[in-house]
Short mmCIF file of C-alpha atoms and ligand atoms in Angstrom, two decimals:
data_model
loop_
_atom_site.label_atom_id
_atom_site.label_comp_id
_atom_site.label_asym_id
_atom_site.label_seq_id
_atom_site.Cartn_x
_atom_site.Cartn_y
_atom_site.Cartn_z
CA MET A 297 -21.14 -33.27 -32.03
CA ALA A 298 -19.13 -30.39 -32.37
CA PHE A 299 -20.11 -27.50 -31.78
CA ASN A 300 -18.97 -25.90 -35.23
CA LYS A 301 -19.82 -29.29 -36.99
CA ARG A 302 -23.06 -26.82 -38.62
CA VAL A 303 -23.12 -26.83 -42.00
CA LYS A 304 -23.15 -22.86 -44.18
CA ILE A 305 -24.94 -21.98 -46.21
CA LYS A 306 -23.38 -21.51 -49.07
CA THR A 307 -22.38 -25.12 -48.79
CA ILE A 308 -26.32 -26.28 -49.16
CA LEU A 309 -27.18 -23.96 -52.02
CA ASP A 310 -24.53 -25.69 -54.29
CA GLN A 311 -25.43 -29.38 -52.74
CA HIS A 312 -29.28 -28.83 -51.72
CA PRO A 313 -28.45 -32.42 -50.22
CA ILE A 314 -31.67 -33.58 -49.70
CA GLY A 315 -32.65 -35.74 -47.30
CA SER A 316 -30.28 -35.26 -44.92
CA GLU A 317 -30.28 -34.47 -41.75
CA ILE A 318 -28.06 -31.09 -40.89
CA THR A 319 -27.34 -28.01 -38.21
CA LEU A 320 -27.79 -24.78 -39.66
CA MET A 321 -26.26 -21.37 -37.75
CA GLY A 322 -26.99 -18.33 -38.53
CA TRP A 323 -28.75 -14.99 -38.20
CA VAL A 324 -32.23 -14.66 -38.53
CA ARG A 325 -33.54 -11.71 -41.25
CA THR A 326 -37.34 -12.08 -41.41
CA LYS A 327 -39.58 -13.91 -39.87
CA ARG A 328 -43.07 -14.39 -41.06
CA SER A 329 -45.02 -16.59 -38.68
CA ASN A 330 -49.74 -18.12 -39.47
CA LYS A 331 -51.65 -20.43 -37.15
CA ASN A 332 -49.87 -23.71 -38.11
CA VAL A 333 -46.04 -22.66 -39.38
CA SER A 334 -43.19 -20.62 -38.94
CA PHE A 335 -41.11 -19.41 -42.36
CA ILE A 336 -37.52 -17.99 -40.45
CA ALA A 337 -34.72 -16.77 -43.46
CA LEU A 338 -31.98 -17.60 -41.87
CA ASN A 339 -27.86 -16.02 -43.25
CA ASP A 340 -24.61 -17.14 -41.78
CA GLY A 341 -22.89 -14.41 -44.59
CA SER A 342 -21.20 -17.40 -45.86
CA ILE A 343 -23.17 -15.82 -49.43
CA ILE A 344 -26.08 -13.52 -50.03
CA THR A 345 -28.59 -15.80 -49.96
CA ASN A 346 -30.76 -16.52 -46.93
CA TYR A 347 -31.94 -20.06 -46.32
CA GLN A 348 -35.59 -20.36 -45.08
CA VAL A 349 -35.63 -22.39 -42.06
CA VAL A 350 -39.33 -23.99 -41.09
CA ALA A 351 -40.67 -24.06 -37.71
CA ASP A 352 -43.65 -26.02 -36.52
CA PRO A 353 -45.17 -24.77 -33.95
CA ASN A 354 -46.16 -28.33 -32.57
CA LEU A 355 -42.43 -28.68 -32.50
CA ILE A 356 -40.94 -25.44 -31.44
CA ALA A 357 -41.75 -24.12 -28.04
CA GLU A 358 -43.51 -21.14 -28.33
CA ASP A 359 -41.06 -19.17 -26.07
CA ILE A 360 -38.04 -20.20 -28.77
CA LEU A 361 -39.93 -19.16 -31.69
CA LYS A 362 -40.65 -15.94 -29.90
CA LYS A 363 -36.85 -15.10 -29.32
CA CYS A 364 -36.00 -16.07 -33.73
CA THR A 365 -36.39 -12.06 -33.65
CA THR A 366 -34.72 -10.34 -36.42
CA GLY A 367 -30.99 -10.50 -36.12
CA ALA A 368 -31.12 -12.73 -33.16
CA CYS A 369 -27.95 -15.16 -33.20
CA LEU A 370 -30.30 -19.10 -34.20
CA LYS A 371 -28.86 -23.00 -33.66
CA VAL A 372 -31.24 -24.87 -36.31
CA SER A 373 -31.34 -28.72 -36.56
CA GLY A 374 -33.25 -29.99 -38.62
CA THR A 375 -34.09 -31.88 -42.66
CA VAL A 376 -33.40 -31.14 -45.40
CA VAL A 377 -36.87 -31.27 -47.68
CA GLU A 378 -37.72 -30.02 -51.11
CA SER A 379 -39.05 -26.21 -51.07
CA GLN A 380 -43.17 -26.06 -51.06
CA GLY A 381 -42.82 -22.14 -52.45
CA ALA A 382 -40.99 -20.48 -55.24
CA GLY A 383 -37.71 -18.81 -54.76
CA GLN A 384 -36.17 -21.91 -52.93
CA ALA A 385 -34.92 -25.91 -54.29
CA SER A 386 -35.06 -26.36 -50.36
CA GLU A 387 -35.31 -25.57 -47.27
CA LEU A 388 -34.79 -27.26 -43.92
CA ASN A 389 -37.67 -28.44 -41.14
CA ALA A 390 -36.50 -28.10 -38.30
CA LYS A 391 -36.55 -30.14 -35.37
CA SER A 392 -34.44 -28.20 -32.94
CA ILE A 393 -33.81 -24.64 -32.59
CA GLU A 394 -31.34 -23.03 -29.62
CA VAL A 395 -30.81 -19.11 -30.04
CA LEU A 396 -27.84 -18.54 -29.02
CA GLY A 397 -27.89 -14.79 -28.91
CA GLU A 398 -31.65 -13.35 -29.02
CA ALA A 399 -31.61 -9.14 -30.18
CA ASP A 400 -34.87 -6.98 -28.21
CA PRO A 401 -36.38 -6.21 -31.18
CA GLU A 402 -37.00 -3.01 -29.49
CA LYS A 403 -33.26 -2.16 -29.52
CA TYR A 404 -31.63 -3.76 -32.50
CA PRO A 405 -30.94 -1.33 -34.68
CA LEU A 406 -31.10 -2.90 -38.60
CA GLN A 407 -35.13 -3.52 -39.36
CA PRO A 408 -36.22 -6.01 -43.27
CA LYS A 409 -36.54 -2.04 -43.91
CA LYS A 410 -34.15 -0.11 -46.46
CA HIS A 411 -31.27 1.65 -44.58
CA SER A 412 -29.62 4.29 -46.18
CA LEU A 413 -25.65 4.35 -46.30
CA GLU A 414 -25.11 6.96 -43.70
CA PHE A 415 -27.37 5.76 -40.90
CA LEU A 416 -25.46 2.57 -41.89
CA ARG A 417 -21.61 4.19 -41.14
CA GLU A 418 -23.31 5.59 -38.19
CA ILE A 419 -23.51 1.95 -36.95
CA ALA A 420 -20.95 0.25 -38.94
CA HIS A 421 -20.91 -2.06 -36.71
CA LEU A 422 -23.39 -4.14 -37.02
CA ARG A 423 -23.73 -3.03 -41.29
CA MET A 424 -21.69 -6.19 -42.12
CA ARG A 425 -25.16 -7.58 -41.23
CA THR A 426 -26.72 -6.62 -44.04
CA ASN A 427 -26.72 -7.97 -47.59
CA THR A 428 -24.88 -4.74 -49.45
CA PHE A 429 -22.14 -4.70 -47.13
CA GLY A 430 -22.25 -8.50 -46.48
CA ALA A 431 -21.70 -8.40 -50.60
CA VAL A 432 -19.43 -5.31 -50.67
CA PHE A 433 -16.67 -7.57 -48.90
CA ARG A 434 -16.77 -9.89 -50.24
CA VAL A 435 -16.14 -9.00 -52.84
CA ARG A 436 -13.66 -7.10 -51.48
CA HIS A 437 -12.02 -10.36 -49.74
CA ALA A 438 -12.34 -11.39 -53.67
CA LEU A 439 -10.10 -8.94 -54.79
CA ALA A 440 -7.23 -9.45 -52.52
CA PHE A 441 -7.04 -12.97 -53.24
CA ALA A 442 -7.02 -11.77 -56.77
CA VAL A 443 -4.65 -9.60 -55.99
CA HIS A 444 -2.57 -12.29 -54.55
CA GLN A 445 -2.96 -15.25 -56.96
CA TYR A 446 -2.35 -12.81 -60.23
CA PHE A 447 1.30 -11.70 -58.85
CA ASN A 448 2.22 -15.68 -57.40
CA ASP A 449 0.84 -16.70 -61.20
CA LYS A 450 3.95 -14.57 -62.40
CA GLY A 451 6.54 -14.45 -60.29
CA PHE A 452 6.43 -11.96 -57.93
CA PHE A 453 7.55 -11.97 -53.87
CA TYR A 454 5.21 -9.75 -51.64
CA ILE A 455 7.32 -8.17 -49.52
CA HIS A 456 6.01 -6.74 -46.64
CA THR A 457 7.40 -3.03 -46.16
CA PRO A 458 7.03 -0.96 -43.56
CA ILE A 459 4.60 0.79 -41.87
CA ILE A 460 6.26 2.82 -39.84
CA THR A 461 8.95 5.22 -41.54
CA ALA A 462 11.10 7.56 -41.70
CA SER A 463 10.63 9.69 -44.43
CA ASP A 464 8.10 11.35 -46.32
CA ALA A 465 10.40 11.59 -49.25
CA GLU A 466 7.76 11.19 -51.22
CA GLY A 467 5.57 13.76 -50.16
CA ALA A 468 2.99 11.75 -51.64
CA GLY A 469 1.01 14.26 -48.53
CA GLU A 470 0.69 14.44 -44.93
CA THR A 471 1.42 12.10 -41.77
CA PHE A 472 1.23 10.52 -39.32
CA LYS A 473 3.15 11.94 -35.94
CA VAL A 474 4.31 8.80 -34.83
CA THR A 475 5.67 8.95 -30.96
CA THR A 476 6.28 7.80 -27.24
CA LEU A 477 6.63 11.19 -25.96
CA ASP A 478 5.30 12.92 -23.88
CA ILE A 479 2.75 15.65 -26.06
CA ALA A 480 1.99 17.28 -22.50
CA ASN A 481 5.93 18.35 -21.93
CA PRO A 482 7.77 17.01 -25.03
CA PRO A 483 11.82 17.03 -24.04
CA ARG A 484 13.33 20.18 -25.53
CA THR A 485 16.64 20.69 -26.88
CA GLU A 486 18.81 24.12 -26.55
CA ALA A 487 17.36 25.55 -29.54
CA GLY A 488 13.89 25.11 -27.80
CA SER A 489 12.17 22.52 -30.90
CA VAL A 490 11.04 18.72 -29.18
CA ASP A 491 13.94 17.41 -28.98
CA PHE A 492 13.76 14.25 -31.29
CA LYS A 493 16.87 12.05 -29.95
CA GLN A 494 15.27 11.04 -27.22
CA ASP A 495 12.04 9.47 -28.94
CA PHE A 496 12.15 6.25 -29.46
CA PHE A 497 13.30 5.79 -32.04
CA GLU A 498 15.40 8.67 -31.71
CA ARG A 499 14.51 10.45 -35.02
CA GLU A 500 10.67 11.85 -35.92
CA ALA A 501 8.69 8.97 -37.06
CA ASN A 502 5.61 8.24 -39.40
CA LEU A 503 3.37 6.55 -40.61
CA THR A 504 4.03 5.00 -43.99
CA VAL A 505 1.97 7.01 -46.75
CA SER A 506 3.38 4.57 -49.35
CA GLY A 507 6.02 1.73 -49.47
CA GLN A 508 7.15 2.61 -52.60
CA LEU A 509 11.19 2.98 -51.69
CA GLU A 510 11.42 0.10 -50.26
CA GLY A 511 9.20 -2.03 -53.16
CA GLU A 512 12.16 -0.25 -54.78
CA LEU A 513 15.48 -1.59 -52.95
CA ALA A 514 13.68 -4.96 -53.34
CA ALA A 515 12.59 -4.66 -56.28
CA LEU A 516 16.45 -3.98 -57.56
CA ALA A 517 17.43 -7.49 -56.07
CA LEU A 518 14.50 -10.18 -56.64
CA SER A 519 13.30 -8.70 -59.32
CA GLU A 520 9.10 -8.13 -59.78
CA ILE A 521 8.49 -8.05 -56.08
CA TYR A 522 4.37 -6.24 -54.48
CA THR A 523 3.42 -5.09 -51.49
CA PHE A 524 -0.12 -4.95 -49.97
CA GLY A 525 -0.65 -3.09 -47.16
CA PRO A 526 -1.63 -0.16 -44.93
CA THR A 527 -1.12 3.51 -46.66
CA PHE A 528 -1.89 6.74 -44.43
CA ARG A 529 -2.18 9.90 -45.24
CA ALA A 530 -3.17 12.23 -42.53
CA GLU A 531 -5.11 15.04 -46.09
CA ASN A 532 -7.70 16.97 -44.66
CA SER A 533 -9.60 15.21 -47.82
CA ASN A 534 -13.01 14.92 -46.98
CA THR A 535 -14.34 13.26 -50.36
CA THR A 536 -16.19 10.33 -51.92
CA ARG A 537 -12.76 9.33 -52.91
CA HIS A 538 -10.52 9.60 -49.90
CA LEU A 539 -9.25 7.98 -47.49
CA ALA A 540 -7.16 8.56 -43.90
CA GLU A 541 -6.17 5.23 -43.65
CA PHE A 542 -6.02 3.38 -47.08
CA TRP A 543 -4.18 -0.48 -48.66
CA MET A 544 -2.07 -0.12 -51.43
CA ILE A 545 -1.40 -2.61 -53.41
CA GLU A 546 3.37 -1.31 -55.49
CA PRO A 547 4.21 -3.69 -57.69
CA GLU A 548 7.15 -2.74 -58.75
CA MET A 549 10.14 -3.94 -61.07
CA ALA A 550 13.30 -4.12 -63.07
CA PHE A 551 13.88 -4.47 -66.16
CA TYR A 552 10.47 -2.49 -66.86
CA ASP A 553 10.23 0.37 -69.32
CA ALA A 554 7.11 3.05 -68.90
CA GLU A 555 5.67 0.94 -71.46
CA ASP A 556 5.78 -2.68 -69.53
CA ASN A 557 4.80 -0.94 -66.77
CA ALA A 558 1.50 0.58 -68.59
CA ASP A 559 1.12 -3.24 -70.11
CA LEU A 560 1.25 -4.49 -67.12
CA ALA A 561 -0.74 -2.57 -64.52
CA GLU A 562 -3.62 -2.65 -67.64
CA ASP A 563 -3.80 -6.39 -67.79
CA PHE A 564 -4.04 -6.26 -63.82
CA LEU A 565 -6.97 -4.23 -63.67
CA LYS A 566 -8.20 -7.01 -66.19
CA TYR A 567 -7.63 -9.77 -64.20
CA LEU A 568 -9.35 -8.61 -61.11
CA ILE A 569 -12.54 -7.71 -63.02
CA ASN A 570 -12.72 -10.64 -64.88
CA TYR A 571 -11.64 -12.60 -60.88
CA ALA A 572 -14.47 -10.87 -59.66
CA LEU A 573 -17.43 -11.52 -62.27
CA LYS A 574 -16.37 -15.08 -62.65
CA ASN A 575 -16.19 -15.54 -58.64
CA CYS A 576 -18.63 -13.32 -57.20
CA GLN A 577 -22.09 -13.04 -59.97
CA GLU A 578 -24.32 -13.79 -57.17
CA ASP A 579 -22.77 -10.66 -55.08
CA LEU A 580 -22.24 -8.76 -58.21
CA GLN A 581 -25.79 -9.18 -59.55
CA PHE A 582 -27.64 -7.49 -55.99
CA LEU A 583 -24.94 -4.47 -56.76
CA GLU A 584 -26.04 -4.19 -60.00
CA ASN A 585 -29.70 -3.91 -58.34
CA ARG A 586 -29.01 -1.65 -56.17
CA LEU A 587 -27.71 0.94 -58.17
CA LEU A 588 -30.50 0.55 -60.47
CA ASP A 589 -33.25 0.97 -58.05
CA GLU A 590 -30.57 3.90 -56.45
CA GLU A 591 -31.26 5.20 -59.96
CA LYS A 592 -34.88 5.86 -60.45
CA SER A 593 -34.51 8.86 -58.15
CA LYS A 594 -32.62 10.07 -60.66
CA PRO A 595 -33.02 11.73 -63.58
CA ALA A 596 -32.71 9.53 -66.55
CA ASP A 597 -30.15 11.88 -68.76
CA GLN A 598 -28.54 11.51 -65.41
CA ARG A 599 -28.74 7.56 -65.17
CA SER A 600 -25.65 5.62 -66.88
CA GLU A 601 -26.02 3.94 -69.24
CA MET A 602 -23.96 0.07 -68.57
CA GLY A 603 -25.38 -1.61 -65.67
CA LEU A 604 -23.05 -2.77 -63.15
CA MET A 605 -21.64 -5.66 -65.03
CA ASP A 606 -21.93 -4.24 -68.54
CA LYS A 607 -19.38 -1.71 -67.06
CA LEU A 608 -17.22 -3.88 -65.88
CA LYS A 609 -17.27 -6.07 -68.39
CA PHE A 610 -16.79 -3.41 -71.73
CA VAL A 611 -13.79 -2.37 -69.10
CA ALA A 612 -12.29 -6.08 -69.44
CA GLU A 613 -13.22 -6.32 -72.84
CA ASN A 614 -11.26 -3.29 -74.19
CA GLU A 615 -7.87 -1.36 -74.40
CA PHE A 616 -7.42 1.33 -72.29
CA VAL A 617 -6.58 4.41 -74.01
CA ARG A 618 -3.23 5.93 -74.43
CA ILE A 619 -2.55 9.29 -74.18
CA THR A 620 -0.42 11.95 -73.43
CA TYR A 621 -0.35 14.84 -70.95
CA THR A 622 0.42 16.93 -73.66
CA GLU A 623 -2.40 15.06 -75.54
CA ALA A 624 -4.86 15.39 -73.17
CA ILE A 625 -4.29 18.86 -72.76
CA GLU A 626 -5.00 19.87 -75.35
CA ILE A 627 -8.38 18.03 -75.54
CA LEU A 628 -9.30 19.33 -72.46
CA LYS A 629 -9.07 22.64 -73.74
CA ARG A 630 -11.04 22.26 -76.28
CA SER A 631 -14.14 20.88 -74.57
CA LYS A 632 -17.10 22.27 -73.87
CA PRO A 633 -16.83 23.14 -70.26
CA ASN A 634 -13.79 24.41 -70.81
CA GLN A 635 -15.23 26.79 -73.60
CA LYS A 636 -17.98 28.08 -72.00
CA LYS A 637 -15.71 28.20 -67.94
CA LYS A 638 -17.88 25.62 -66.53
CA PHE A 639 -15.05 23.66 -65.37
CA GLN A 640 -14.24 25.01 -61.05
CA PHE A 641 -9.83 24.97 -62.67
CA LEU A 642 -10.00 26.00 -66.33
CA ILE A 643 -6.99 24.41 -68.20
CA GLU A 644 -5.28 27.31 -69.86
CA GLU A 645 -2.33 26.32 -70.46
CA TRP A 646 0.78 23.76 -70.89
CA GLY A 647 2.03 22.61 -66.93
CA ALA A 648 -0.97 23.01 -65.08
CA ASP A 649 -1.85 19.93 -62.63
CA LEU A 650 -5.26 17.85 -63.44
CA GLN A 651 -7.95 18.49 -60.97
CA SER A 652 -10.92 14.96 -61.20
CA GLU A 653 -12.91 17.45 -63.08
CA HIS A 654 -10.06 17.14 -65.68
CA GLU A 655 -9.79 13.32 -65.26
CA ARG A 656 -13.81 12.65 -65.30
CA PHE A 657 -14.55 14.96 -68.24
CA LEU A 658 -11.51 12.74 -70.02
CA VAL A 659 -12.99 9.13 -69.26
CA GLU A 660 -16.50 10.22 -68.44
CA LYS A 661 -17.06 12.42 -71.41
CA HIS A 662 -14.49 11.89 -74.01
CA PHE A 663 -13.22 8.22 -74.59
CA LYS A 664 -15.67 6.62 -72.60
CA LYS A 665 -12.81 4.31 -71.74
CA PRO A 666 -9.95 3.78 -69.24
CA VAL A 667 -7.23 6.34 -69.93
CA ILE A 668 -3.28 5.51 -69.48
CA LEU A 669 -2.20 9.61 -68.90
CA THR A 670 1.73 9.72 -69.43
CA ASP A 671 4.65 11.97 -69.84
CA TYR A 672 2.92 14.85 -67.11
CA PRO A 673 5.23 17.99 -66.39
CA LYS A 674 8.29 17.00 -64.35
CA GLU A 675 7.28 19.69 -61.93
CA ILE A 676 3.61 18.42 -60.33
CA LYS A 677 4.93 14.90 -60.17
CA SER A 678 7.37 13.66 -57.75
CA PHE A 679 11.30 14.27 -57.25
CA TYR A 680 12.09 9.91 -58.66
CA MET A 681 10.57 10.56 -62.29
CA ARG A 682 12.82 9.26 -64.72
CA GLN A 683 12.84 12.80 -66.70
CA ASN A 684 12.20 12.44 -70.57
CA GLU A 685 14.47 13.55 -73.17
CA ASP A 686 12.50 16.39 -73.85
CA GLY A 687 13.34 17.90 -69.98
CA LYS A 688 10.38 19.18 -69.98
CA THR A 689 8.40 16.10 -68.72
CA VAL A 690 8.65 12.40 -66.87
CA ALA A 691 7.48 8.85 -67.56
CA ALA A 692 4.71 9.25 -64.97
CA MET A 693 1.03 7.16 -65.43
CA ASP A 694 -1.95 7.61 -64.01
CA ILE A 695 -4.90 5.81 -65.16
CA LEU A 696 -7.71 7.19 -64.52
CA PHE A 697 -11.32 5.19 -64.32
CA PRO A 698 -14.77 5.79 -64.76
CA GLY A 699 -17.41 7.59 -61.79
CA ILE A 700 -13.73 7.02 -59.72
CA GLY A 701 -10.93 9.19 -61.43
CA GLU A 702 -7.40 8.15 -60.71
CA ILE A 703 -7.71 4.28 -59.81
CA VAL A 704 -2.98 4.30 -60.68
CA GLY A 705 -0.45 6.59 -60.15
CA GLY A 706 2.95 5.41 -61.00
CA SER A 707 5.77 5.35 -62.73
CA GLN A 708 9.06 4.54 -64.80
CA ARG A 709 12.06 5.71 -62.00
CA GLU A 710 15.18 7.58 -62.68
CA GLU A 711 17.66 5.22 -62.51
CA ARG A 712 20.29 7.04 -62.71
CA MET A 713 22.43 8.81 -60.20
CA ASP A 714 23.47 12.03 -61.11
CA LEU A 715 19.66 12.72 -63.42
CA LEU A 716 18.24 11.73 -59.25
CA VAL A 717 21.04 13.82 -57.50
CA ASN A 718 19.87 16.87 -59.23
CA ARG A 719 16.29 16.48 -58.90
CA MET A 720 16.52 16.26 -55.69
CA GLU A 721 18.88 18.79 -54.71
CA GLU A 722 16.41 20.88 -56.44
CA LEU A 723 13.38 20.28 -54.95
CA GLY A 724 15.57 20.57 -51.23
CA ILE A 725 15.63 16.60 -50.63
CA PRO A 726 17.54 15.71 -48.18
CA THR A 727 19.94 13.80 -50.47
CA ASP A 728 22.33 12.57 -47.05
CA GLU A 729 18.59 10.93 -45.41
CA MET A 730 18.18 8.80 -48.41
CA TRP A 731 21.98 8.17 -48.49
CA TRP A 732 20.51 4.05 -48.55
CA PHE A 733 17.68 4.96 -51.11
CA LEU A 734 20.34 6.38 -53.43
CA ASP A 735 22.81 3.06 -52.89
CA THR A 736 20.60 1.59 -55.39
CA ARG A 737 21.92 3.83 -57.82
CA ARG A 738 25.31 3.53 -56.55
CA PHE A 739 25.21 -0.33 -56.94
CA GLY A 740 23.81 -2.16 -60.01
CA SER A 741 21.43 0.18 -60.81
CA THR A 742 18.86 -0.79 -64.11
CA PRO A 743 15.34 0.97 -65.43
CA HIS A 744 12.82 -0.16 -63.04
CA SER A 745 9.33 1.15 -62.57
CA GLY A 746 5.98 0.69 -60.74
CA PHE A 747 2.99 1.90 -60.08
CA GLY A 748 0.66 1.65 -57.35
CA LEU A 749 -3.00 0.48 -56.99
CA GLY A 750 -5.27 2.11 -54.01
CA PHE A 751 -6.89 -0.85 -53.10
CA GLU A 752 -10.67 1.13 -52.09
CA ARG A 753 -10.96 2.83 -54.93
CA MET A 754 -10.95 -0.54 -57.16
CA VAL A 755 -13.14 -2.02 -54.80
CA GLN A 756 -15.49 0.96 -55.41
CA PHE A 757 -15.35 0.74 -58.75
CA VAL A 758 -15.96 -3.39 -58.68
CA THR A 759 -19.18 -3.27 -56.15
CA GLY A 760 -20.68 0.65 -58.13
CA MET A 761 -20.92 2.08 -54.32
CA GLY A 762 -20.25 5.25 -55.12
CA ASN A 763 -18.24 6.54 -50.78
CA ILE A 764 -15.69 4.80 -50.27
CA ARG A 765 -16.30 5.41 -47.11
CA ASP A 766 -18.54 2.12 -48.03
CA VAL A 767 -16.10 -0.19 -48.96
CA ILE A 768 -13.81 -0.46 -46.05
CA ALA A 769 -14.89 -1.86 -42.94
CA PHE A 770 -14.17 0.39 -40.31
CA PRO A 771 -13.63 4.10 -42.21
CA ARG A 772 -10.11 6.78 -40.86
CA THR A 773 -11.65 9.40 -41.30
CA PRO A 774 -11.41 13.39 -40.64
CA GLY A 775 -13.07 13.41 -37.46
CA ASN A 776 -13.75 9.49 -37.90
CA ALA A 777 -11.66 6.96 -35.99
CA GLU A 778 -15.14 4.99 -33.77
CA PHE A 779 -15.40 1.41 -34.65
P1 LIG B 945 -5.25 12.20 -55.54
O1 LIG B 945 -4.62 12.61 -56.50
O2 LIG B 945 -6.66 11.23 -56.19
O3 LIG B 945 -5.20 12.73 -54.08
P2 LIG B 945 -3.00 10.55 -55.13
O4 LIG B 945 -1.97 11.26 -56.66
O5 LIG B 945 -2.12 11.37 -54.10
O6 LIG B 945 -4.60 10.39 -55.37
P3 LIG B 945 -0.66 8.37 -55.08
O7 LIG B 945 -0.36 9.15 -54.46
O8 LIG B 945 0.13 8.72 -56.51
O9 LIG B 945 -2.31 9.77 -55.14
O10 LIG B 945 -1.36 7.07 -54.08
C1 LIG B 945 -1.63 6.46 -55.56
C2 LIG B 945 -2.83 5.51 -55.26
O11 LIG B 945 -3.08 4.96 -53.60
C3 LIG B 945 -4.33 6.52 -56.20
O12 LIG B 945 -4.46 6.31 -57.54
C4 LIG B 945 -5.20 6.35 -55.77
O13 LIG B 945 -5.84 5.25 -55.78
C5 LIG B 945 -4.81 5.62 -54.26
N1 LIG B 945 -4.58 6.55 -53.18
C6 LIG B 945 -3.97 7.58 -52.93
N2 LIG B 945 -4.51 8.12 -51.53
C7 LIG B 945 -5.39 7.31 -51.44
C8 LIG B 945 -6.73 8.03 -50.42
N3 LIG B 945 -6.08 9.36 -49.66
N4 LIG B 945 -7.42 7.29 -49.75
C9 LIG B 945 -7.85 6.04 -50.74
N5 LIG B 945 -7.10 5.96 -52.21
C10 LIG B 945 -6.05 6.66 -51.78
MN1 LIG B 946 -4.05 12.27 -52.63
#
């Protein structure tokens, strides 16, 4: 028999093949023993549920059983039988157990007891072996798969935009530099600055903050495209919503105006939620219970009104609220926390940038629904957003989610060459360096739109995890890149 002729626990739980001889492989979660028998709960990551192995000390040598401690990896062969105990329909009567990898119980850091998420972040190399992180990463996988399913079904093409780029035209944040120069002793120009002409790309380069600009080039050829890749921001944001390395999904569509863009974004977000509800039931149920448990320590009035799955269903089944920035400012001005000076940043006049406290007020207190906010002042948005007739606002769209704040940022793009160039000049963005971007407006320009969904924020929303560091396997944040 080939080594990997094993059956996944998920398959066994789907089929309960009573009477068959099978081999399982997985990691011990717990072991209980009495004189006559040992019960080993095995998990192989294919599903959250453990599978019970029953080991008779007359068949399995004592020294082997001794090594079946929490964290050890086992290969177990035996017969599937109807379970005697409650809690499972079948179990495996072990005929042989091979310890593939021992785990010294004195040293193995994961014990059957509950560990805090903070502690588990310090052992991120092992935390995927817990129920919580197993659930999170299975849901994350399902959502990633659903992204491709959704766009493929709609005839969008997946474009791989570059990870190394030569400009931060978007101004989305601080960038990480990419260089092969000797940083201790870089070549200098006559004027004394670092001579990037001698660098690998013969110019300054950095890790991308967004695939949008390249995505636009693709959309103006293939009509409807999306990107799904890593993006990097060296912003020093130590929040529960920011990573230095995160994954972004950026659809970009020719022939879409701002309303088409919002329609697509709303439909897409609902699709992802429904996909998880349909395909991740056990994991979501576990995560819902985890949240309920976590909330027991909170005062009653701070607990959420809905369980995780009800919250997901609510968002998937109800229309998002659509309002303009101007309407939002009016609501915020009149709001209690503004009047009572409870906001850290008070809203006094039109033009103010919205902070996450304002976004969360609108979504969580005022509307109690996801909100699509449109038509922001041009001063607080990027140069490429399409200018509205009023001369003050642009066709921007942010989507705000309960518990998360901004989950999507997008816009209709400025397709008119003269207006685009004027705006770039106003903002001091070098038009000559951006010649390739401007060529799309020079040749065969057309209305087009797009948006960016922060994938980890979406995984946070669906799993209910409070900290973004707990929905990516190896989080990169300021001062943190160990694993
Ligand atoms: P924020 O104001 O929350 O920092 P942003 O306005 O900088 O977000 P965009 O540049 O519009 O965000 O990026 C598009 C999407 O990418 C955001 O809506 C969000 O979901 C996600 N995103 C942005 N920055 C980060 C980050 N540092 N970590 C994780 N996700 C992010
Ligand atoms: Mn940001």
